[in-house]
Coordinates of C-alpha atoms in Angstrom, one line a residue:
X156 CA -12.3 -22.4 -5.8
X157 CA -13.1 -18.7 -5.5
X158 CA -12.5 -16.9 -2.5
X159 CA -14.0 -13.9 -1.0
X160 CA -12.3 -10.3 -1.3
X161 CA -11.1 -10.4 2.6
X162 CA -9.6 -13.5 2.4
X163 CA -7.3 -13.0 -0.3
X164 CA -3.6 -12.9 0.8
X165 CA -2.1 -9.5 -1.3
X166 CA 1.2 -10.7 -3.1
X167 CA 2.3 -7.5 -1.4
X168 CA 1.7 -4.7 0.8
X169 CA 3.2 -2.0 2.3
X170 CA 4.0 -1.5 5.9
X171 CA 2.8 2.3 6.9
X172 CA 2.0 3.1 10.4
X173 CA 0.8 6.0 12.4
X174 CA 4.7 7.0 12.1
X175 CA 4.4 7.7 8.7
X176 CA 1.1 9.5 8.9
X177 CA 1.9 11.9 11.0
X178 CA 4.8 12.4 9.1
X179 CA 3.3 13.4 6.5
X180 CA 0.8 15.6 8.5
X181 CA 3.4 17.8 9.5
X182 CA 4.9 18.4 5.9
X183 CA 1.4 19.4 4.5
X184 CA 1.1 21.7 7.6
X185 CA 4.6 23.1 7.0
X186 CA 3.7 24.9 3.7
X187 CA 6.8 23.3 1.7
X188 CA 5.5 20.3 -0.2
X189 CA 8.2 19.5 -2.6
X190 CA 11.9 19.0 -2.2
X191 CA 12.8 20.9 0.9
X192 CA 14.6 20.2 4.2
X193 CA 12.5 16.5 5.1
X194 CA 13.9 15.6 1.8
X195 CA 17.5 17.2 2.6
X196 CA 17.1 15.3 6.1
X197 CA 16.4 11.7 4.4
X198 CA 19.2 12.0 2.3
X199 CA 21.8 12.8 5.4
X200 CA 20.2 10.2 7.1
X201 CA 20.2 7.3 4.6
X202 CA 23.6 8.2 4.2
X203 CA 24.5 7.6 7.8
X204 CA 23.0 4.0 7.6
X205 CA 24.5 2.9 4.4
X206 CA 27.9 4.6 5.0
X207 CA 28.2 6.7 1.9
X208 CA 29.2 10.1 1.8
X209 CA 27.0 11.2 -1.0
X210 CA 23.0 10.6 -0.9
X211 CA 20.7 11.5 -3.4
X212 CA 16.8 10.9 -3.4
X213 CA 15.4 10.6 -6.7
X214 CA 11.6 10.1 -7.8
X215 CA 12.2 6.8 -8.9
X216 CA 15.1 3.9 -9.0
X217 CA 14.4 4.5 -13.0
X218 CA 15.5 7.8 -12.8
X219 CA 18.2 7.0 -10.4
X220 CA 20.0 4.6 -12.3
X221 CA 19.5 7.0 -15.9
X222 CA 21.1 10.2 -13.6
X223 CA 24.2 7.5 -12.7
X224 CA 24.6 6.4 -16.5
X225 CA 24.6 10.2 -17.5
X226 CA 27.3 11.2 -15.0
X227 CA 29.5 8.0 -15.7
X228 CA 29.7 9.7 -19.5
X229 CA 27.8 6.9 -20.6
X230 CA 26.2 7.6 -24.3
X231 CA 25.5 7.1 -27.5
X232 CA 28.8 4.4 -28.9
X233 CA 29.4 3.0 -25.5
X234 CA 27.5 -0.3 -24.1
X235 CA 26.6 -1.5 -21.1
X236 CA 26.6 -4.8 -19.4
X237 CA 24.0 -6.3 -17.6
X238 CA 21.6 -9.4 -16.9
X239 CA 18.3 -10.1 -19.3
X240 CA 17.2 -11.6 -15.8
X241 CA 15.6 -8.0 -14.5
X242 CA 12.8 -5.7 -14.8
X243 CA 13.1 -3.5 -18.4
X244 CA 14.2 0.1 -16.2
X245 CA 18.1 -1.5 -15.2
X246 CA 18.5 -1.8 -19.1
X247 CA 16.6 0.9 -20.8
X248 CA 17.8 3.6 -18.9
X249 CA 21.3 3.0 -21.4
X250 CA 18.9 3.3 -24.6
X251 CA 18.0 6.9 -23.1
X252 CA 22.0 8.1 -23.4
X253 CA 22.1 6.5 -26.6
X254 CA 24.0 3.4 -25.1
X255 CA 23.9 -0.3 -26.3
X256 CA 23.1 -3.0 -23.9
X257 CA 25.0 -6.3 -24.0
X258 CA 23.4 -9.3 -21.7
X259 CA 25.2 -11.7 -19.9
X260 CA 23.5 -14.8 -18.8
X261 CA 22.8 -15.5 -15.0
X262 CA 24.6 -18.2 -13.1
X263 CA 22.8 -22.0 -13.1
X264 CA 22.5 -21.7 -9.4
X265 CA 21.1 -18.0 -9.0
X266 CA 19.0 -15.7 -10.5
X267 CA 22.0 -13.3 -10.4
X268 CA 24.6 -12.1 -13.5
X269 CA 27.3 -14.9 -14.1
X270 CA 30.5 -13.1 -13.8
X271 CA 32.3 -15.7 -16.1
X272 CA 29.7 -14.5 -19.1
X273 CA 30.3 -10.8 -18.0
X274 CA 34.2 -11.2 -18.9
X275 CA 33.6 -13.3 -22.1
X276 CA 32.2 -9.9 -23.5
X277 CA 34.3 -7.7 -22.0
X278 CA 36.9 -9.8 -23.8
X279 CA 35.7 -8.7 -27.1
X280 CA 34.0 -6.0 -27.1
X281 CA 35.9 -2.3 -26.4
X282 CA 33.0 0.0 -26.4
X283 CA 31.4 -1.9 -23.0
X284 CA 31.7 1.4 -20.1
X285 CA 30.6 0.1 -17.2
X286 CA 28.7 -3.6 -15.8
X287 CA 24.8 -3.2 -14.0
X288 CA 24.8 -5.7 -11.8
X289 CA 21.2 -6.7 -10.4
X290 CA 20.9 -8.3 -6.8
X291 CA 17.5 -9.4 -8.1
X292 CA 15.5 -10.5 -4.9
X293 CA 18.0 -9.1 -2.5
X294 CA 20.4 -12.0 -2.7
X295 CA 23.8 -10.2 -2.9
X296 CA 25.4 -10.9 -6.8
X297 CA 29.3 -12.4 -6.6
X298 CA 30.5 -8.6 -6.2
X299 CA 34.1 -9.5 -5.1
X300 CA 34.2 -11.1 -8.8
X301 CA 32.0 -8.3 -10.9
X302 CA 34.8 -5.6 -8.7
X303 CA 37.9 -7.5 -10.3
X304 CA 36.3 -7.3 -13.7
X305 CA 35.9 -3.6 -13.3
X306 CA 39.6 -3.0 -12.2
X307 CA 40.7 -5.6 -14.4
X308 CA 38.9 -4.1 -17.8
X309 CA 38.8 -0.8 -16.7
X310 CA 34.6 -0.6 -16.8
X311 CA 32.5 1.2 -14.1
X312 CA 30.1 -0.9 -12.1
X313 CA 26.6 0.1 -11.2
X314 CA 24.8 -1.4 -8.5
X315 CA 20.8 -1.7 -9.1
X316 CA 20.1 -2.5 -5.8
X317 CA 16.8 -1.8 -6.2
X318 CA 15.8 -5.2 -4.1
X319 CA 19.0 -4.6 -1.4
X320 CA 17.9 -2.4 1.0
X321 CA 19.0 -3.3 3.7
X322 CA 21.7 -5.6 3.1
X323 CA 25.0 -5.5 5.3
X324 CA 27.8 -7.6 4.0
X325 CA 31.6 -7.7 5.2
X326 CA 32.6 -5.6 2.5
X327 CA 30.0 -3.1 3.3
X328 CA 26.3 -2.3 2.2
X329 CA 24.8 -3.4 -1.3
X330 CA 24.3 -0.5 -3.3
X331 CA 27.8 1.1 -1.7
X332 CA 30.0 -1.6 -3.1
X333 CA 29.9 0.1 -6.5
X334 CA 31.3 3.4 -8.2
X335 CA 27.2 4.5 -7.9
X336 CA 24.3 2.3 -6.1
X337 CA 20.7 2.8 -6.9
X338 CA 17.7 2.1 -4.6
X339 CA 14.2 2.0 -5.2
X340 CA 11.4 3.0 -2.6
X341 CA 8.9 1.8 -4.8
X342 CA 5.3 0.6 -3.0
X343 CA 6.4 -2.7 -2.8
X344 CA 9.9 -2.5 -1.8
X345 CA 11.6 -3.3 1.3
X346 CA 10.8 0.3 2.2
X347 CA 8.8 2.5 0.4
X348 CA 7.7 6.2 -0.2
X349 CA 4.9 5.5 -3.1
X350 CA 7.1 5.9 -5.7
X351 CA 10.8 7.1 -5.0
X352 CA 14.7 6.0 -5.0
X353 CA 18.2 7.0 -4.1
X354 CA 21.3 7.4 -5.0
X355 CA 24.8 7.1 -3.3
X356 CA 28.4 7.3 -4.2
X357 CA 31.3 8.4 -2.9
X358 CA 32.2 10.5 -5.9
X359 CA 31.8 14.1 -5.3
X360 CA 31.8 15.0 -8.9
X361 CA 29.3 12.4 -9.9
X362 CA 27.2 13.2 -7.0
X363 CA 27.5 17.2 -8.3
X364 CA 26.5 16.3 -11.7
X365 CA 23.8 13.9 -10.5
X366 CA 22.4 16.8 -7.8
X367 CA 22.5 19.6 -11.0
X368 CA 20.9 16.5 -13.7
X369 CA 18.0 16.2 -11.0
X370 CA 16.8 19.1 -11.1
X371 CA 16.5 20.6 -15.0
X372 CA 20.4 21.3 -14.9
X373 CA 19.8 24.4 -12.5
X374 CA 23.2 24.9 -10.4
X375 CA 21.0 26.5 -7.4
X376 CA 18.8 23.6 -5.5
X377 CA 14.8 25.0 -5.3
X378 CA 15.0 25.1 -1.5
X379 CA 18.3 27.4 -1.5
X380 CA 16.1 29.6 -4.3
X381 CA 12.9 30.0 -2.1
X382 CA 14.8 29.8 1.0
X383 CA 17.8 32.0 1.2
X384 CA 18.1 35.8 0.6
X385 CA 19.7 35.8 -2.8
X386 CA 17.0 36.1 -5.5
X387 CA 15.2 33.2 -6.5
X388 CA 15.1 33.9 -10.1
X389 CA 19.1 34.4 -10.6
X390 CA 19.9 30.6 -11.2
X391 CA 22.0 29.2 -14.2
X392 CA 20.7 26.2 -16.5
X393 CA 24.1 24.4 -16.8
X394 CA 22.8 21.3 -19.0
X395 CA 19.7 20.0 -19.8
X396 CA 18.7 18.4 -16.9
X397 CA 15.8 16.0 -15.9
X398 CA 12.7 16.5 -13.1
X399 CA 13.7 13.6 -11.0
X400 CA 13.4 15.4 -7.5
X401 CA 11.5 13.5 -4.9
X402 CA 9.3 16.1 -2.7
X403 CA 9.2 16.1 1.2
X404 CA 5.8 14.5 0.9
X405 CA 7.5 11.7 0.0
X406 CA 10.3 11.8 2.0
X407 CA 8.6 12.2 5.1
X408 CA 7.5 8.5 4.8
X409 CA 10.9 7.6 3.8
X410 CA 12.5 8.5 7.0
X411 CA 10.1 7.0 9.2
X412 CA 10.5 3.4 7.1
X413 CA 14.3 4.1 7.6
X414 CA 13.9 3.7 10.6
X415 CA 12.1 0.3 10.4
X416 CA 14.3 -1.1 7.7
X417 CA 16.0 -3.9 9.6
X418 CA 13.3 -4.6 11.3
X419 CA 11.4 -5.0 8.3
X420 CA 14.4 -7.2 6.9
X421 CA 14.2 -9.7 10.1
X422 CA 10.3 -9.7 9.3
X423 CA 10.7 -11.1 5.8
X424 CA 13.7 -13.6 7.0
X425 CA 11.3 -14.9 9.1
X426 CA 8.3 -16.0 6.6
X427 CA 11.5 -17.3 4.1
X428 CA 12.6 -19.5 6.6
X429 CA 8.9 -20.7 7.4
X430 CA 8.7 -21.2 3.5
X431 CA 11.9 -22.8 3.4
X432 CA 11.5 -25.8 5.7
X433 CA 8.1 -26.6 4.5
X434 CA 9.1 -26.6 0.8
X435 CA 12.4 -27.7 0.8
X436 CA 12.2 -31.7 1.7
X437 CA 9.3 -31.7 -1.5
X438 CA 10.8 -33.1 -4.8
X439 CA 8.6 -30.5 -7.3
X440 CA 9.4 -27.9 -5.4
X441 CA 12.9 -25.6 -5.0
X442 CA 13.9 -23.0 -2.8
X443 CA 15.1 -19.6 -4.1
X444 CA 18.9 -19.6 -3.0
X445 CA 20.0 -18.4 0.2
X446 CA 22.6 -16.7 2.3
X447 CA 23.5 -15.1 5.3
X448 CA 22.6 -11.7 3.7
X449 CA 19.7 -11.3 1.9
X450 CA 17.3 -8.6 1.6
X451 CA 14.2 -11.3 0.7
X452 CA 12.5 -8.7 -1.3
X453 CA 11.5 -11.8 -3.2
X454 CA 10.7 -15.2 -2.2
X455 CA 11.0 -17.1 -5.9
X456 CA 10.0 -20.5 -5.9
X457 CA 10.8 -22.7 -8.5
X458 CA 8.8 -25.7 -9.7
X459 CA 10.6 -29.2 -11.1
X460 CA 8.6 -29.0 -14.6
X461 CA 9.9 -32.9 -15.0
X462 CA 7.9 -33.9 -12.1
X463 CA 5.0 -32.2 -12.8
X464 CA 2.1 -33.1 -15.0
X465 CA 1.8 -29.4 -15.3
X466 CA 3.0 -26.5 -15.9
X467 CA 4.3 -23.5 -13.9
X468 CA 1.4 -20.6 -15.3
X469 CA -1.2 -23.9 -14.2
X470 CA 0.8 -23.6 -10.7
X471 CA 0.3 -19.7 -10.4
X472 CA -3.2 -19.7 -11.4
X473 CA -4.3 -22.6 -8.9
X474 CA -2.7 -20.6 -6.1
X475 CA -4.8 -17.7 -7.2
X476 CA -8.1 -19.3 -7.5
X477 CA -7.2 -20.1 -4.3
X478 CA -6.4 -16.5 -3.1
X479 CA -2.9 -16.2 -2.6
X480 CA -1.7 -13.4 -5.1
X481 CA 1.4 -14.5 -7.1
X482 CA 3.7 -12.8 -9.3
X483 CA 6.6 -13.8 -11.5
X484 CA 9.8 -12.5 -11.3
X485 CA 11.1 -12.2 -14.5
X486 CA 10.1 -12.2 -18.0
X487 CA 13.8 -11.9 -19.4
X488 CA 14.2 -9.0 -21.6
X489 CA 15.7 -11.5 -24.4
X490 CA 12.4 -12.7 -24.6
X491 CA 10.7 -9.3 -24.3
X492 CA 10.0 -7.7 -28.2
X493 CA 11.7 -4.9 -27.8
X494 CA 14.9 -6.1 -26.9
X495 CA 14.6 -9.5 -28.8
X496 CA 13.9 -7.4 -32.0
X497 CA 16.8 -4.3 -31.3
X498 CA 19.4 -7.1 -30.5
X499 CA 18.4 -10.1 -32.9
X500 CA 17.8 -12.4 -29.7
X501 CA 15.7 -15.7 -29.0
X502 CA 14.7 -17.4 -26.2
X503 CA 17.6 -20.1 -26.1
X504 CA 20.5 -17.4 -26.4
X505 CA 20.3 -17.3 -22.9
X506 CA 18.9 -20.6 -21.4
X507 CA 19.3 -19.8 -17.6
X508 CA 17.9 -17.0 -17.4
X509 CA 15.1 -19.0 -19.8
X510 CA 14.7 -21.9 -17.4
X511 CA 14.4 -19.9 -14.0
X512 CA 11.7 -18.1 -16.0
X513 CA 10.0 -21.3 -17.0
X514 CA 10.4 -22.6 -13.0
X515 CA 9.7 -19.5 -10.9
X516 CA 6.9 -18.2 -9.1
X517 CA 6.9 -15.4 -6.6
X518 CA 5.2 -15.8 -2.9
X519 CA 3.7 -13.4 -1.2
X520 CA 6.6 -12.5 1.7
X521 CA 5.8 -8.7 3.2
X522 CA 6.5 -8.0 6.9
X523 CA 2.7 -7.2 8.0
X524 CA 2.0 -10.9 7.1
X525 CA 0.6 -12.7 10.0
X526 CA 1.3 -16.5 11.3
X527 CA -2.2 -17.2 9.8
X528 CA -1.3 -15.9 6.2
X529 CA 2.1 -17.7 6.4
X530 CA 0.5 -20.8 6.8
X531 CA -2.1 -20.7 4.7
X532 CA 0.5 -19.9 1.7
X533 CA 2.5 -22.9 2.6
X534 CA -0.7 -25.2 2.8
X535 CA -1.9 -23.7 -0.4
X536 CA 1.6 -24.3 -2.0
X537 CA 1.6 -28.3 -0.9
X538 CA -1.6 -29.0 -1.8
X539 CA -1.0 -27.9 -5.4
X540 CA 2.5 -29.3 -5.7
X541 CA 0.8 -32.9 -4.5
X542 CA -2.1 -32.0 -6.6
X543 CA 0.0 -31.1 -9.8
X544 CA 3.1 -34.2 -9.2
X545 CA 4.3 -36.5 -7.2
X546 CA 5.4 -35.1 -3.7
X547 CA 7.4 -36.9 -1.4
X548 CA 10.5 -36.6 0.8
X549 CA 14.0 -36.5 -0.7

């Protein structure tokens, strides 16, 4: 059944209020547009919340995590070690270094990197320099466990916390649990600037050769060339950098979404644990795995294929004729040509992260959702798991 244009519930949508516009008012009034001191003011101030001592905004979590490999020393004869089970940037961003990428299975029970797999390659293979893990969704990966492979194998660990934000656990924020955390700010993030990420370590030398790498290599930061009384034009190209700068446009929005972040957080909590106790007493149907700190970036619902007289794309597509928008998160990157092709792979090498492919489906769950949207998701979602197999209590 087709539905008209207003009725359709976005898969999702960013949250940007009169805060944000006036924001960003006051930068195009100021006459500095790109990286200045709203930029310089986000970074100090994301910094305080996460409770690192280095921040670094970035134009994207792409360029993020590429600017953390290239400070690590990560090039061409090392690898990297990471999970098929994420979007192509975690694992491409090696292949622009010159890096190898070795995958590692997720765990049965997650949609996270099984640590077990991560050390059965670290045991044989000498060239691996550091382990990306992915809290995909923004349910925090076994990090205690990834940590004691690091120590234990001598390896550097990435955080692509691209999902996290804002995650608090008892060992401290996700994305600042790592030797370097990356964040995205992407549109439909937990909190966005259009397109935009950050950094944070608490390396000062990384976070010096990340700051000089951002900017074309140049040791003198654009504002302090425009800004202070020594000449603009006496600068020194140290290395050949990147253009990976996020400008005060930008980061005007960021800091007024800052300040809404756990908000935001409690917002999305909410609508998963509406999703969860309608869904999780139905026999076709599985909730995404919880936890006491999640970032619910994604709400993945799996289907039980076995119990269903069709299939998961049939699933997706009846809840879009329906007008709930729908997404799948992810096509592995073993299955992806690219990768399958570079590395030899096929589908089976890596059967979890196969299967939660096969069984997932994203739901819409954005904080500007009302009651009435929320509800009609869940409706949608019942009627199509009774009309696709046989619902019933467990």
């Amino acid at each position: 059944m087709s539905q008209n244009l207003d009725d359709f519930i976005a898969f999702a949508r960013p949250s940007i209020g009169p805060e944000e516009e006036a924001a960003v008012l006051a930068v195009l009034r100021s006459g500095w547009l790109t990286t200045g001191p709203v930029t310089l003011a986000f970074e100090r101030e994301f910094a305080a919340y996460v409770g690192s001592p280095h921040a670094l905004a970035v134009n994207s979590a792409t360029s993020g995590l590429h600017l953390a490999m290239e400070a690590l020393g990560i090039g061409a004869g090392d690898s990297i070690v990471t999970s098929p089970y994420t979007f192509t940037a975690t694992a491409e961003t090696a292949r622009y270094l010159g890096a190898e990428v070795l995958f590692a299975d997720i765990k049965e029970d997650s949609y996270n990197i099984d640590p077990e797999k991560v050390e059965g390659i670290l045991k044989s293979n000498s060239k691996v320099k550091a382990i990306v893990a992915v809290h995909v969704g923004g349910m925090p990966c076994d990090m205690d466990a990834l940590k004691g492979l690091a120590k234990k194998y001598s390896v550097r660990l990435i955080e692509d916390a691209a999902h996290a934000f804002p995650v608090n656990t008892a060992q401290g924020m996700l994305g600042c649990q790592s030797d370097i955390g990356v964040y995205s700010f992407y549109a439909t993030k937990t909190i966005t600037t259009g397109e935009g990420g950050m950094i944070v370590t608490a390396n000062p030398d990384w976070a010096q050769r990340m700051r000089t790498m951002r900017l074309h290599g140049i040791d003198r930061e654009a504002w302090d060339r425009y800004t202070s009384k020594k000449a603009s034009w006496e600068y020194a190209v140290v290395a050949p950098g990147y253009k990976y700068n996020l400008p005060d446009i930008a980061s005007a929005i960021g800091r007024e979404q800052l300040k809404k972040a756990e908000t935001f957080r409690q917002l999305r909590q909410g609508i998963a644990e509406q999703y969860n106790a309608a869904f999780g007493g139905i026999e076709t149907l599985l909730c995404p795995p919880s936890c006491l700190h999640h970032a619910w970036h994604l709400y993945s619902l799996r289907i039980v294929p076995e119990l269903m007289d069709r299939g998961r794309n049939e699933f997706a597509q009846a809840l879009q004729d329906a007008g709930i928008g729908v997404s799948v998160h992810f096509i592995p990157l073993h299955i992806m040509p690219y990768w399958a092709q570079r590395y030899r792979l096929s589908p089976q090498d890596f059967p979890q992260a196969l299967k939660r492919f096969q069984e997932s489906i994203s739901l819409p769950i954005w904080q500007g959702m009302t009651d009435i949207q929320v509800a009609r998701v869940i409706k949608t979602v019942l009627a199509s798991a009774g009309a696709f197999g046989k619902a019933k209590s467990r």
